PDB file of C-alpha atoms in Angstrom:
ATOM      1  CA  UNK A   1     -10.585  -9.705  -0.625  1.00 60.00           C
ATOM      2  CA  UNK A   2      -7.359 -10.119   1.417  1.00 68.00           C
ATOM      3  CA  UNK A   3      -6.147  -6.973   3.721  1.00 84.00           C
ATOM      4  CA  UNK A   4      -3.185  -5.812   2.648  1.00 85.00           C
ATOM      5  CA  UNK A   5      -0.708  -3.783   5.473  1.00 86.00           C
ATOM      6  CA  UNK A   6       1.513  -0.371   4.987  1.00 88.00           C
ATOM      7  CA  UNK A   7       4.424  -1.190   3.513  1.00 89.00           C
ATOM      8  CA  UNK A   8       2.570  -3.638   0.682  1.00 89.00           C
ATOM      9  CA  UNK A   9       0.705  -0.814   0.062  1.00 89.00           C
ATOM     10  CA  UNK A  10       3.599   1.404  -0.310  1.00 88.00           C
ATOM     11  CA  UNK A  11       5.438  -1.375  -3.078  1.00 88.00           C
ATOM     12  CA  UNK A  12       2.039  -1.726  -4.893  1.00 88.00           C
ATOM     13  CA  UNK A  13       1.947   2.322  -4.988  1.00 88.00           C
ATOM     14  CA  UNK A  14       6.118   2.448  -6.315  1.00 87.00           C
ATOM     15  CA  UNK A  15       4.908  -0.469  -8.978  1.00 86.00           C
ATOM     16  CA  UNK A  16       1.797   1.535 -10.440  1.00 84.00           C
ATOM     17  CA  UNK A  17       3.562   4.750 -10.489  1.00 86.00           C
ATOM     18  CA  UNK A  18       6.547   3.474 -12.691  1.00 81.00           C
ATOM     19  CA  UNK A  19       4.373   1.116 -14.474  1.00 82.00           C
ATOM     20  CA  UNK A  20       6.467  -2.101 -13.744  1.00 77.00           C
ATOM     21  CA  UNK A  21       9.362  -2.625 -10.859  1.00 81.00           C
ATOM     22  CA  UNK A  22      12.591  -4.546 -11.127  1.00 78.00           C
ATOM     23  CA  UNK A  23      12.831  -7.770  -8.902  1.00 75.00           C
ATOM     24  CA  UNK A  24      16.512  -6.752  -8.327  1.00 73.00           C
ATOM     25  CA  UNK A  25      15.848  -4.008  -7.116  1.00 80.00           C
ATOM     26  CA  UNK A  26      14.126  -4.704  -3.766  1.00 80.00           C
ATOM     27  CA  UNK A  27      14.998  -5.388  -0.760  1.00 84.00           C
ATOM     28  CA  UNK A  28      14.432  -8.395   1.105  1.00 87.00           C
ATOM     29  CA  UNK A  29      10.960  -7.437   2.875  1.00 89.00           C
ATOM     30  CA  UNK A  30       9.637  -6.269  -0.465  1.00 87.00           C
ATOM     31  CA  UNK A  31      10.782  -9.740  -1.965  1.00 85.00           C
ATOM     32  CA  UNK A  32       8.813 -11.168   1.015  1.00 89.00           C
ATOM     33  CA  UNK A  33       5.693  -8.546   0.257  1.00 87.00           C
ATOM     34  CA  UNK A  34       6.550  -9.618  -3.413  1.00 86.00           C
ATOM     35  CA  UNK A  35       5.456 -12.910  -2.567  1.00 87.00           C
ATOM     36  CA  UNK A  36       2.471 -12.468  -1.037  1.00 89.00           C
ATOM     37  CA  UNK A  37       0.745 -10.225  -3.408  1.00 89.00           C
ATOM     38  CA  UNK A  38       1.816 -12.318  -6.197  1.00 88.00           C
ATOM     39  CA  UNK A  39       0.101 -14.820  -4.277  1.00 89.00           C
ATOM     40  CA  UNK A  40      -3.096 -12.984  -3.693  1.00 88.00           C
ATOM     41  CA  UNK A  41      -3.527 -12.202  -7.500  1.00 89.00           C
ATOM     42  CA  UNK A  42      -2.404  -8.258  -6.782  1.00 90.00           C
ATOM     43  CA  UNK A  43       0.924  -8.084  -9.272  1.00 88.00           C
ATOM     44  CA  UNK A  44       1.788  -9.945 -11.826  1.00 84.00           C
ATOM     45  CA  UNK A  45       5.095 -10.369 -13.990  1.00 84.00           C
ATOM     46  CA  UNK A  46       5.268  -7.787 -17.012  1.00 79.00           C
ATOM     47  CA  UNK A  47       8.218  -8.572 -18.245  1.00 79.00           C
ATOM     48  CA  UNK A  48       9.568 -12.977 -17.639  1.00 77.00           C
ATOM     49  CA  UNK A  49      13.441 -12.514 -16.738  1.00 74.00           C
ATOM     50  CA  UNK A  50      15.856 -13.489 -19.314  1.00 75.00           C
ATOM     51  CA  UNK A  51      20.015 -14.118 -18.996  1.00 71.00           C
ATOM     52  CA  UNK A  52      20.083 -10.000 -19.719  1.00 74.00           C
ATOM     53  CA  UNK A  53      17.608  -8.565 -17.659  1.00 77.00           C
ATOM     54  CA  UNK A  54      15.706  -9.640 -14.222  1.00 81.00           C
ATOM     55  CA  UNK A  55      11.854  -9.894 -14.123  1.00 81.00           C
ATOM     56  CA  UNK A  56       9.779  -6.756 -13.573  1.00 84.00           C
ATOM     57  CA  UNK A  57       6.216  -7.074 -12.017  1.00 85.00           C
ATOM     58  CA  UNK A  58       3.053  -4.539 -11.996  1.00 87.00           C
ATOM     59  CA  UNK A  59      -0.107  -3.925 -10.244  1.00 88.00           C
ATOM     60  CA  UNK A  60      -3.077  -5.904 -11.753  1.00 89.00           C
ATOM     61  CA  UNK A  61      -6.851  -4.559 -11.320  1.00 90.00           C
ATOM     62  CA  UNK A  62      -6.937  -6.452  -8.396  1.00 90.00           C
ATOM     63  CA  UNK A  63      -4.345  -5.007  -6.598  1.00 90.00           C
ATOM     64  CA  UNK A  64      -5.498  -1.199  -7.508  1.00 88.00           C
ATOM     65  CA  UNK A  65      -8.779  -2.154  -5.748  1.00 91.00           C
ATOM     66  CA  UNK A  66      -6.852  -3.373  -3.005  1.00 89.00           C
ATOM     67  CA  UNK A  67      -4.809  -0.156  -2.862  1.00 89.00           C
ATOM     68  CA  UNK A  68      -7.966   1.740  -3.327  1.00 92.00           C
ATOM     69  CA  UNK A  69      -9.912  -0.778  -0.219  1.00 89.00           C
ATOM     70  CA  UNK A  70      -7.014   0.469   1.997  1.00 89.00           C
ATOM     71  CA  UNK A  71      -7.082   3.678   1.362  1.00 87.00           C
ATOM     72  CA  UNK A  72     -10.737   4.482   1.881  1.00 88.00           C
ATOM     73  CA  UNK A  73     -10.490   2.257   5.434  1.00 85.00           C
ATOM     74  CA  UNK A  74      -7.694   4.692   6.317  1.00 81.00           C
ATOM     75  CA  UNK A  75      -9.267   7.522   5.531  1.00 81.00           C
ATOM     76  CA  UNK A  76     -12.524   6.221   7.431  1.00 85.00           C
ATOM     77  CA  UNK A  77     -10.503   5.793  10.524  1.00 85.00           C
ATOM     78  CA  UNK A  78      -8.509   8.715  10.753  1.00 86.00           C
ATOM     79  CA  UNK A  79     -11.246  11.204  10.099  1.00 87.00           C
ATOM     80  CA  UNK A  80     -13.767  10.604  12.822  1.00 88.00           C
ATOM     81  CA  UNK A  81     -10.101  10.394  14.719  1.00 89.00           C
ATOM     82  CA  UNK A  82      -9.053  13.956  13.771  1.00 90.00           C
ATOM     83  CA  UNK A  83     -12.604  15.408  14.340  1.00 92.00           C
ATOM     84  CA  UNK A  84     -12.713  13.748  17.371  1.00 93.00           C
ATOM     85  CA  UNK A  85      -9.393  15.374  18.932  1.00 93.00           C
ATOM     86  CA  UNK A  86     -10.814  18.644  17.503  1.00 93.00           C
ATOM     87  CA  UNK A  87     -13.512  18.471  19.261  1.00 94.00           C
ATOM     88  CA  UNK A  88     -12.153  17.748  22.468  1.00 92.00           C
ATOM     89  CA  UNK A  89     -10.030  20.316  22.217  1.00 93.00           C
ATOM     90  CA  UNK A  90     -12.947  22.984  21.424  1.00 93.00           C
ATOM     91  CA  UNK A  91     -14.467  21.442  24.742  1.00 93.00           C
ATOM     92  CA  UNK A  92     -11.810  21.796  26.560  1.00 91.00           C
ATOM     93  CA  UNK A  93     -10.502  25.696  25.572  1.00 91.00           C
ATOM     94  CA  UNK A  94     -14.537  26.590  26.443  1.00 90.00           C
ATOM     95  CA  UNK A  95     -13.958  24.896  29.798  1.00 89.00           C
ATOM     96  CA  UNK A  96     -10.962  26.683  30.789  1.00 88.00           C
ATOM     97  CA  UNK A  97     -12.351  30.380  29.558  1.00 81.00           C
TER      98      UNK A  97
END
């Protein structure tokens, strides 16, 4: 399973909360994001673009256990962080009393 970064989490997380998202209505670097995850396997097109209306995409399984893989690594790495800089801080209050 391919790493995904912040801000293709972030379009995978506004495409599963509205259920589908409009290709016009991104911005370049989300096209570009776009790309990749369609790439990868993580969205797929919901609805194929006709003369009316542009295509929308959505999050497959895949991509929710990507979302999911990224946001248990996060969470790994920024709670030993936090208890960490508690910590120190404890240590260092005690020193100075």
């Amino acid at each position: 399973m391919t790493d995904i970064s912040r801000t293709q989490y972030i379009l995978m997380r506004k495409m599963n909360r509205k259920k589908s998202m409009s290709f016009v209505s991104m911005n370049h670097r989300q096209k570009e994001d776009l790309s990749f995850l369609k790439d990868k396997g993580y969205v797929c097109i919901s609805k194929p673009s006709t003369a009316a209306s542009p295509a929308h995409y959505k999050v497959t399984a895949a991509g929710r256990a990507a979302m999911y893989i990224f946001l248990s690594t996060f969470c790994k790495w920024w709670i030993p962080v936090v208890i960490s800089i508690c910590s120190l801080i404890v240590s260092v209050i005690a020193l100075l009393c």
